[in-house]
PDB file of C-alpha atoms in Angstrom:
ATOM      1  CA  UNK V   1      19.595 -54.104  33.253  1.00  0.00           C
ATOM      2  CA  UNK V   2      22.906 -55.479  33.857  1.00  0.00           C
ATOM      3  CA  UNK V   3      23.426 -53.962  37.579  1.00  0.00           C
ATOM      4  CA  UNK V   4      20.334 -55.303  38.262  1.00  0.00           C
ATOM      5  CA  UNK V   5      21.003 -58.846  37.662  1.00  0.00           C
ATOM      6  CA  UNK V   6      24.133 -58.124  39.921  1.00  0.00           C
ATOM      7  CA  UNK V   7      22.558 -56.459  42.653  1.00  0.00           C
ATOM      8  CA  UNK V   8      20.390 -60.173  42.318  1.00  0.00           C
ATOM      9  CA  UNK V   9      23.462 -61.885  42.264  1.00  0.00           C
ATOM     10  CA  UNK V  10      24.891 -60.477  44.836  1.00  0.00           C
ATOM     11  CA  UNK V  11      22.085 -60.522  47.239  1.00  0.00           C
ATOM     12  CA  UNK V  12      21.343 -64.638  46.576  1.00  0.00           C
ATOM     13  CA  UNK V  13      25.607 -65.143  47.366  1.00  0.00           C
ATOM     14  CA  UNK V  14      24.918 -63.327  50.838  1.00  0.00           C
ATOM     15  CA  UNK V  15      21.688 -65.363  51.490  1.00  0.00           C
ATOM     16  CA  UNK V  16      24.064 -68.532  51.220  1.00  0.00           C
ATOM     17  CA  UNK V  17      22.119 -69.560  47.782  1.00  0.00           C
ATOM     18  CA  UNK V  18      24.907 -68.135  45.040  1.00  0.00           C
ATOM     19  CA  UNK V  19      23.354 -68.739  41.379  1.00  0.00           C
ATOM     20  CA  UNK V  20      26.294 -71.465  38.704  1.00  0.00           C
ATOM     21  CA  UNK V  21      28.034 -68.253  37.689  1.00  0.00           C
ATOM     22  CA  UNK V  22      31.750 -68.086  37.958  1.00  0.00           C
ATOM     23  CA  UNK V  23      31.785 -64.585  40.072  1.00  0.00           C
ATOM     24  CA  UNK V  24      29.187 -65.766  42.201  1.00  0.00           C
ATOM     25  CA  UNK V  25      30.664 -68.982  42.750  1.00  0.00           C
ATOM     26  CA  UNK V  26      33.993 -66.705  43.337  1.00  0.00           C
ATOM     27  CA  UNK V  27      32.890 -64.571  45.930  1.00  0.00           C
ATOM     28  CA  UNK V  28      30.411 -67.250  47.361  1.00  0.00           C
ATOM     29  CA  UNK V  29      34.266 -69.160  48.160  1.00  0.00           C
ATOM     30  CA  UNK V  30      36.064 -65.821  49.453  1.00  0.00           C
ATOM     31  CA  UNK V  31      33.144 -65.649  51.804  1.00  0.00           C
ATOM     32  CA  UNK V  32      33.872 -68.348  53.792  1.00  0.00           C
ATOM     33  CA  UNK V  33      37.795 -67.118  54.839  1.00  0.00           C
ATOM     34  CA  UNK V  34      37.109 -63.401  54.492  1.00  0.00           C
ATOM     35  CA  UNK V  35      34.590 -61.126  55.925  1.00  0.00           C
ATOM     36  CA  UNK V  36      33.515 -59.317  53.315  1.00  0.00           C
ATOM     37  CA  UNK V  37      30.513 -56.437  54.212  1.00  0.00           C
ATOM     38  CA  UNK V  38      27.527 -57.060  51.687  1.00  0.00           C
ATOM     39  CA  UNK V  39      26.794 -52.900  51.966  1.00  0.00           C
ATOM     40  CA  UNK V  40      30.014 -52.034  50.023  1.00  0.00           C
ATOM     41  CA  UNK V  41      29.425 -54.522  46.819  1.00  0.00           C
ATOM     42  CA  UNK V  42      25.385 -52.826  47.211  1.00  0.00           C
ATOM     43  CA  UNK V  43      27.123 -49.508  47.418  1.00  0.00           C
ATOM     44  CA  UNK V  44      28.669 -49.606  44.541  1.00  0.00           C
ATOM     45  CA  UNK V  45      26.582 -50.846  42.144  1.00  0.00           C
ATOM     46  CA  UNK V  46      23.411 -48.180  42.933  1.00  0.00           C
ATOM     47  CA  UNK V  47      26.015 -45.476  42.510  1.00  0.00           C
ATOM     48  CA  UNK V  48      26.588 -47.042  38.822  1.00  0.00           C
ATOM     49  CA  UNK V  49      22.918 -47.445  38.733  1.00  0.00           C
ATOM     50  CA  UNK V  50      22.589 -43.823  39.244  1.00  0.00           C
ATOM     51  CA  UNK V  51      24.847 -43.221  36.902  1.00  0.00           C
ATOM     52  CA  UNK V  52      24.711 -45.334  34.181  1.00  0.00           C
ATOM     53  CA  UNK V  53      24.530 -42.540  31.215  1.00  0.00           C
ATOM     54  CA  UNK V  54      27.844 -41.200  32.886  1.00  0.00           C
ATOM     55  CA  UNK V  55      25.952 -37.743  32.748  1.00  0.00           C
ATOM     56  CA  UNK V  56      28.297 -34.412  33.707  1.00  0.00           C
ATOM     57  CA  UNK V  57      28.304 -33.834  37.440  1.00  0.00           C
ATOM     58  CA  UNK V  58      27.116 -30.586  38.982  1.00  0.00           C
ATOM     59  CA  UNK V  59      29.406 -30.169  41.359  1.00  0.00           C
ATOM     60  CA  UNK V  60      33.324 -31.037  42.657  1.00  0.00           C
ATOM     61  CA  UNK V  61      31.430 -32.472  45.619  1.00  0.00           C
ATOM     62  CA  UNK V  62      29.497 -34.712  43.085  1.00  0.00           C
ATOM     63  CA  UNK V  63      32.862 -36.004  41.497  1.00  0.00           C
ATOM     64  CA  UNK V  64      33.983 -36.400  45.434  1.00  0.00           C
ATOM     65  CA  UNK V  65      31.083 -38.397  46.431  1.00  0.00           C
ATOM     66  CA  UNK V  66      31.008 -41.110  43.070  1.00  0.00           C
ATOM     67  CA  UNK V  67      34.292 -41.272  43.814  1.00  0.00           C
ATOM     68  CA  UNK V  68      33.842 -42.424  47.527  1.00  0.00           C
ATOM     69  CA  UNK V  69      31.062 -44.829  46.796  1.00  0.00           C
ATOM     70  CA  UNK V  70      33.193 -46.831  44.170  1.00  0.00           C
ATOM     71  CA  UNK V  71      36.704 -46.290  44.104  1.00  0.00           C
ATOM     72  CA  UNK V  72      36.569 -46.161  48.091  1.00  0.00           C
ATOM     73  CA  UNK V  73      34.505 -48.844  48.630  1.00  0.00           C
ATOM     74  CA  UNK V  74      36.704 -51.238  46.425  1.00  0.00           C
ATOM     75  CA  UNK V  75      39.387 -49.851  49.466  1.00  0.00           C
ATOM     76  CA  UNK V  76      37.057 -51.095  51.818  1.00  0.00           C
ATOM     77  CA  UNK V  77      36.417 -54.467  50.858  1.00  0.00           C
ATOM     78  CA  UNK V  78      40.403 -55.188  50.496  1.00  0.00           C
ATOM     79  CA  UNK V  79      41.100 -53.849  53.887  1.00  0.00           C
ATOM     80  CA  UNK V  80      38.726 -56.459  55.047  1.00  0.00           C
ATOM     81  CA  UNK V  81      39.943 -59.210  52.851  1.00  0.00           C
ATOM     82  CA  UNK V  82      43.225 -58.294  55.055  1.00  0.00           C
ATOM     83  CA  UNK V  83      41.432 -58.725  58.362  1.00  0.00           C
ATOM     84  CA  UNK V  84      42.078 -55.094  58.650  1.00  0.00           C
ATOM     85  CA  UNK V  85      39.561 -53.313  60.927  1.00  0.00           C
ATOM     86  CA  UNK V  86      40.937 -49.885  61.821  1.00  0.00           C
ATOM     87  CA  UNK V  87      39.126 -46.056  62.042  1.00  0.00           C
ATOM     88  CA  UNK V  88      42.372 -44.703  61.009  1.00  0.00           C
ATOM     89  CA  UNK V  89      43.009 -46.554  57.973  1.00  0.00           C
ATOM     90  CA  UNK V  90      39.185 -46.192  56.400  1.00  0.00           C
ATOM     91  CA  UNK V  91      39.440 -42.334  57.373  1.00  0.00           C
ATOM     92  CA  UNK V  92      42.649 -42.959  54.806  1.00  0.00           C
ATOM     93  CA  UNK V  93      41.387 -45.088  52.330  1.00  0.00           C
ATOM     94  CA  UNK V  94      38.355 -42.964  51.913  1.00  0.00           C
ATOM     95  CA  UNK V  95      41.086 -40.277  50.943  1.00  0.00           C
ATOM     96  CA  UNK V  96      42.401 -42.240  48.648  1.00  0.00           C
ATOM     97  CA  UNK V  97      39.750 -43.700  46.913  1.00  0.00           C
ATOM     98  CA  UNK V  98      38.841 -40.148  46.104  1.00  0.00           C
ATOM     99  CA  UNK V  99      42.163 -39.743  44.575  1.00  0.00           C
ATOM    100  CA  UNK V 100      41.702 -42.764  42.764  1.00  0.00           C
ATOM    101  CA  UNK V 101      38.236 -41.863  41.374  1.00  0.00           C
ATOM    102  CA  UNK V 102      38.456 -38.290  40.802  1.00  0.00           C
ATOM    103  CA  UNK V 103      42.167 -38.854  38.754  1.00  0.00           C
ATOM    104  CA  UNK V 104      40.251 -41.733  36.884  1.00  0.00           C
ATOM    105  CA  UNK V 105      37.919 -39.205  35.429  1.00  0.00           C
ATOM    106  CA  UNK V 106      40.828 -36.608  34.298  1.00  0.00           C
ATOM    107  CA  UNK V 107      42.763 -39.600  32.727  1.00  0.00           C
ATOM    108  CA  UNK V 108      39.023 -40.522  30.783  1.00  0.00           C
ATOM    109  CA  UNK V 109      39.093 -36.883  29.644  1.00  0.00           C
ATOM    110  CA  UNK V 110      40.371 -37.669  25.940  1.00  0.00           C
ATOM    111  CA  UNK V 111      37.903 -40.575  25.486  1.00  0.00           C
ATOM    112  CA  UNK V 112      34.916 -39.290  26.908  1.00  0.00           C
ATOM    113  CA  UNK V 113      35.038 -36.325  24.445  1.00  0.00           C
ATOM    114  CA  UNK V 114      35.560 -38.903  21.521  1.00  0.00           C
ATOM    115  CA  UNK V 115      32.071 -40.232  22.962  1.00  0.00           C
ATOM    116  CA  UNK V 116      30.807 -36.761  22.829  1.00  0.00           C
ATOM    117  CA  UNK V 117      30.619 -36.736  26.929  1.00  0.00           C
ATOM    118  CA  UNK V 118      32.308 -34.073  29.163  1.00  0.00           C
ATOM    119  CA  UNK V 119      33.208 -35.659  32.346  1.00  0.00           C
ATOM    120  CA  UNK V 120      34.401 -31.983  33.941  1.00  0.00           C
ATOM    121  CA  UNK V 121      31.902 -30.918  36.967  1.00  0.00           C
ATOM    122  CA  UNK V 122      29.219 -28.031  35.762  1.00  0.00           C
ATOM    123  CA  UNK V 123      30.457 -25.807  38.088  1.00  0.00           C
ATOM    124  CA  UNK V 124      33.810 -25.902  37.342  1.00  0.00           C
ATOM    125  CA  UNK V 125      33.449 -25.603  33.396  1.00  0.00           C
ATOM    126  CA  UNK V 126      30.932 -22.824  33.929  1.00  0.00           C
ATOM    127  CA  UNK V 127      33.646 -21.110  36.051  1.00  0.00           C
ATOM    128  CA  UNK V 128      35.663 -20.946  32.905  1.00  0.00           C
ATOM    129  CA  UNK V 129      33.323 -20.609  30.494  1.00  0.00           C
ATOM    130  CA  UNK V 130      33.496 -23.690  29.205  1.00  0.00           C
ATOM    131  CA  UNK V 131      30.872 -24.794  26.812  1.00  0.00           C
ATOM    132  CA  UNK V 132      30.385 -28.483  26.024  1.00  0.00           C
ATOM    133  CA  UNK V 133      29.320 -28.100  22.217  1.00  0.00           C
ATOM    134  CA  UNK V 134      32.826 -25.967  21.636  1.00  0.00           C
ATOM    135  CA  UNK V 135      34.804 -28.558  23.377  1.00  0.00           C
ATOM    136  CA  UNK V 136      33.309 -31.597  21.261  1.00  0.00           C
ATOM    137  CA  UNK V 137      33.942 -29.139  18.270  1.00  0.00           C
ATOM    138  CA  UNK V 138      37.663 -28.851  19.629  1.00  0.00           C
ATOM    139  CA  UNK V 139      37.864 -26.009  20.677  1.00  0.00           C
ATOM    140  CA  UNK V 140      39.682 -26.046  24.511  1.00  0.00           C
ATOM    141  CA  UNK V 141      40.233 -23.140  25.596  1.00  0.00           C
ATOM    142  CA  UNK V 142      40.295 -22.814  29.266  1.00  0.00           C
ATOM    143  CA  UNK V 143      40.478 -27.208  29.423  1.00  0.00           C
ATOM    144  CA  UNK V 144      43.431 -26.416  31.103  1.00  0.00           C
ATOM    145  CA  UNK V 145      42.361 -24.320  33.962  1.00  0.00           C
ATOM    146  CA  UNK V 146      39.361 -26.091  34.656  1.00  0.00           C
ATOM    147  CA  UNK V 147      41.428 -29.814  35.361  1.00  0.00           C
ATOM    148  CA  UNK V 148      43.642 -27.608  37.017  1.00  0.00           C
ATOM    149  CA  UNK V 149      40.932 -27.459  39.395  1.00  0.00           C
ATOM    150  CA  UNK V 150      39.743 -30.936  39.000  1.00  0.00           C
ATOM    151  CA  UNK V 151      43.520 -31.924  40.261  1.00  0.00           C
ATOM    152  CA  UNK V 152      44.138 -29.738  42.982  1.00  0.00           C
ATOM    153  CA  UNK V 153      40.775 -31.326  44.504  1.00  0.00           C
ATOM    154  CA  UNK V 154      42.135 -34.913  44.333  1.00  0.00           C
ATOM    155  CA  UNK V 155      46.174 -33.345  45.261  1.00  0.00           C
ATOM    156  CA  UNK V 156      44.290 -31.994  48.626  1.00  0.00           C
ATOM    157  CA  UNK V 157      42.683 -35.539  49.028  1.00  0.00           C
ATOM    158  CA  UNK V 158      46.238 -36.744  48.263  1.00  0.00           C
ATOM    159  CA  UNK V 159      48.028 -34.585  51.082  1.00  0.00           C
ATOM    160  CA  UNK V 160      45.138 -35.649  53.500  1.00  0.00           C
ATOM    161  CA  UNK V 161      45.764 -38.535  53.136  1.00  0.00           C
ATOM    162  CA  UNK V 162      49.576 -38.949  53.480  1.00  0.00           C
ATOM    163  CA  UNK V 163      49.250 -36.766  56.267  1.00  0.00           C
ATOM    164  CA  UNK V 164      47.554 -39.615  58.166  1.00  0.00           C
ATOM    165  CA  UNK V 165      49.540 -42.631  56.936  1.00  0.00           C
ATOM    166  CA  UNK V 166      51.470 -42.990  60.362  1.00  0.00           C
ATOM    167  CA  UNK V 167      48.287 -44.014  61.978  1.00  0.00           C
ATOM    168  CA  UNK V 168      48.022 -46.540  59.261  1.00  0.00           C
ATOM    169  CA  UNK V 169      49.534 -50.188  60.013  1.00  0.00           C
ATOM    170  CA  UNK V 170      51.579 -51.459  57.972  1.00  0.00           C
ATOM    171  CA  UNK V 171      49.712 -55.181  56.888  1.00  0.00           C
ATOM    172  CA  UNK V 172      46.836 -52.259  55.201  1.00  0.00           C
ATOM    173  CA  UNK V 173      50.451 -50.995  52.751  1.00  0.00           C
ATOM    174  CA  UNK V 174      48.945 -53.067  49.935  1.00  0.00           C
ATOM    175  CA  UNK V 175      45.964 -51.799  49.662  1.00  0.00           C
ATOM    176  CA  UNK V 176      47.211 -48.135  49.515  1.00  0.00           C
ATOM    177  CA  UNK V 177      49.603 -48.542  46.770  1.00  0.00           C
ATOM    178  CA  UNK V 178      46.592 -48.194  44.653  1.00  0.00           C
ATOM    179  CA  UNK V 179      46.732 -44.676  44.976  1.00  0.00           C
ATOM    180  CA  UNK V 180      50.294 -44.568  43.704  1.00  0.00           C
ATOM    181  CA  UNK V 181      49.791 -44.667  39.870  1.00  0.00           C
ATOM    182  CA  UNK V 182      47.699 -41.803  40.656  1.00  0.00           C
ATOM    183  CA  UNK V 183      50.101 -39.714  42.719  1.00  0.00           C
ATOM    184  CA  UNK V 184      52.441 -40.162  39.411  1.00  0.00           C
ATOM    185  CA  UNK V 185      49.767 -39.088  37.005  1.00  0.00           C
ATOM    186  CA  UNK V 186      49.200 -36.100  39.232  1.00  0.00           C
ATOM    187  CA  UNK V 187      52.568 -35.263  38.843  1.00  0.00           C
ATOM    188  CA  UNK V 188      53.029 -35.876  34.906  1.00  0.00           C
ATOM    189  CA  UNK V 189      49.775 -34.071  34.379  1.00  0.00           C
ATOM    190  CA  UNK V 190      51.296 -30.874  36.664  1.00  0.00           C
ATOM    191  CA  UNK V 191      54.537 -30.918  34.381  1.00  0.00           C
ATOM    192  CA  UNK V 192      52.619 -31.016  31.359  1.00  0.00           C
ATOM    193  CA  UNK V 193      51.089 -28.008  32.792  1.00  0.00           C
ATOM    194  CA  UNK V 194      47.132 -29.995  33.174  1.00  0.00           C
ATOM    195  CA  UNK V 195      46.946 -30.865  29.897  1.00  0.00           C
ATOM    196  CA  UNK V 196      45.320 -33.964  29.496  1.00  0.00           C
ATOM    197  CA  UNK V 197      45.855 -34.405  25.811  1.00  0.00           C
ATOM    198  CA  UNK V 198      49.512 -34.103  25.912  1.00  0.00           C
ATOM    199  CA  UNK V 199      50.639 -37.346  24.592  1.00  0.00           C
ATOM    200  CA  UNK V 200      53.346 -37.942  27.501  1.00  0.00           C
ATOM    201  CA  UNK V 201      50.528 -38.739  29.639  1.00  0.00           C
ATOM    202  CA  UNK V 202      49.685 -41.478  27.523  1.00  0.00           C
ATOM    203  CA  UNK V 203      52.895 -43.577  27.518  1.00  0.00           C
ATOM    204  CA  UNK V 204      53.264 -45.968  29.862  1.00  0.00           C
ATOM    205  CA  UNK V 205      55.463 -45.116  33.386  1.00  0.00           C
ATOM    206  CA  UNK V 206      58.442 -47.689  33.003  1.00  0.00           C
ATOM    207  CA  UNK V 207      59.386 -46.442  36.779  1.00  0.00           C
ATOM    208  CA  UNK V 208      56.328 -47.281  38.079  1.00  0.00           C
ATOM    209  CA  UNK V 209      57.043 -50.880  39.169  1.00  0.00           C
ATOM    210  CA  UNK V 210      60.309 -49.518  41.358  1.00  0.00           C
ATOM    211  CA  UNK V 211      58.288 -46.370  42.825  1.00  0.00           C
ATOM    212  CA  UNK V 212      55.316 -49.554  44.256  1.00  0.00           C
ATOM    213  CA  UNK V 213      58.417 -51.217  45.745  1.00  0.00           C
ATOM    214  CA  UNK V 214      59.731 -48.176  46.986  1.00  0.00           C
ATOM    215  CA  UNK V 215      56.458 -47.147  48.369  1.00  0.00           C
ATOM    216  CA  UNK V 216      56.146 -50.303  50.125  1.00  0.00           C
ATOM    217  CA  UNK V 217      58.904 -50.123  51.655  1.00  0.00           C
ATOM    218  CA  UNK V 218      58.909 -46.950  52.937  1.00  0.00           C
ATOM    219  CA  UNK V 219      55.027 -46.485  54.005  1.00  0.00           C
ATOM    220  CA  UNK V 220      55.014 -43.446  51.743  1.00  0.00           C
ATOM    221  CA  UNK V 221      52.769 -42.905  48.548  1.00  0.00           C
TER     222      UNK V 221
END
């Protein structure tokens, strides 16, 4: 299996003995002017071990927790390529790489059906009697009140989040403007009232570059 030969990989860079592959070798040189904790990099790859078919969730709190052991952890690892070591900014970041992971999945939507996989959690598709077999058949009804749902969970991780960000210092700003293509998806996706087919959601967001610099320059996402 793929992970596998990472989790390998990645466990023969941290013993000092890095296998002649280019990311190895990489990470192997990162190592020695960054202090980079082995248990995110292990973190992520059993959640992708776990969930390598990319099988429906059960639960929001399923979505939530994928989320936090990938998207988050990535978060983690560049606050400590920054030297950053602060409670307040990882209670953040963990916010935010909900946002990121959970917003990832709605933008997926359109392709994962084309691969004949719902990504919605159980729970919220059997709340509106959503059945998978209808929606791969193309029929949506009630698509748009179930990632209605799906965004208000990663909004309220949003709102968390930026309701923390003065506790944040400022050197850890890079690493939270990852959240802000999100924040505008979130937005778009609201206006085109959560429907993730609408093509507008597909075209790229020419403002985006000038809302990062904004964002940095204000400490708000």
């Amino acid at each position: 299996m793929r992970l596998e030969f990472w989790k390998d990989t990645l466990n023969k860079v941290y013993k000092g003995t890095p296998p002649q592959q280019p990311i190895a070798i990489a990470l192997t040189e990162a190592l020695k002017t960054s202090s980079l904790s082995s248990i995110w990099f292990k973190r992520i790859i059993s959640e992708r071990i776990s969930n390598m078919d990319d099988h429906q969730f059960m639960t929001m709190k399923d979505m939530e927790n994928y989320a936090e052991n990938t998207h988050s952890c990535i978060l983690y690892l560049q606050l400590e390529s920054l030297g950053i070591k602060d409670v307040n900014t990882d209670h953040v970041v963990s916010h935010l790489g909900k946002v990121n992971g959970i917003t990832t999945f709605l933008r997926s939507i359109p392709f994962h059906i084309s691969q004949n996989r719902l990504v919605l959690p159980a729970e919220i598709t059997a709340k509106h009697h959503i059945s998978q077999e209808n929606v791969l058949r193309g029929d949506t009804t009630g698509m748009e009140d179930a990632v209605y749902d799906v965004a208000t969970a990663a909004y309220d991780q949003l709102l968390t989040a930026r309701s923390l960000l003065k506790s944040v210092p400022s050197a850890a700003m890079p690493v939270l403007l990852s959240a802000v293509s999100n924040a505008r998806y979130l937005e778009n996706l609201e206006k085109a009232n959560f429907n993730v087919f609408d093509r507008s959601l597909q075209k790229k967001d020419w403002k985006l570059p000038l809302v990062l610099w904004k964002s940095y320059k204000t400490g708000v996402i």
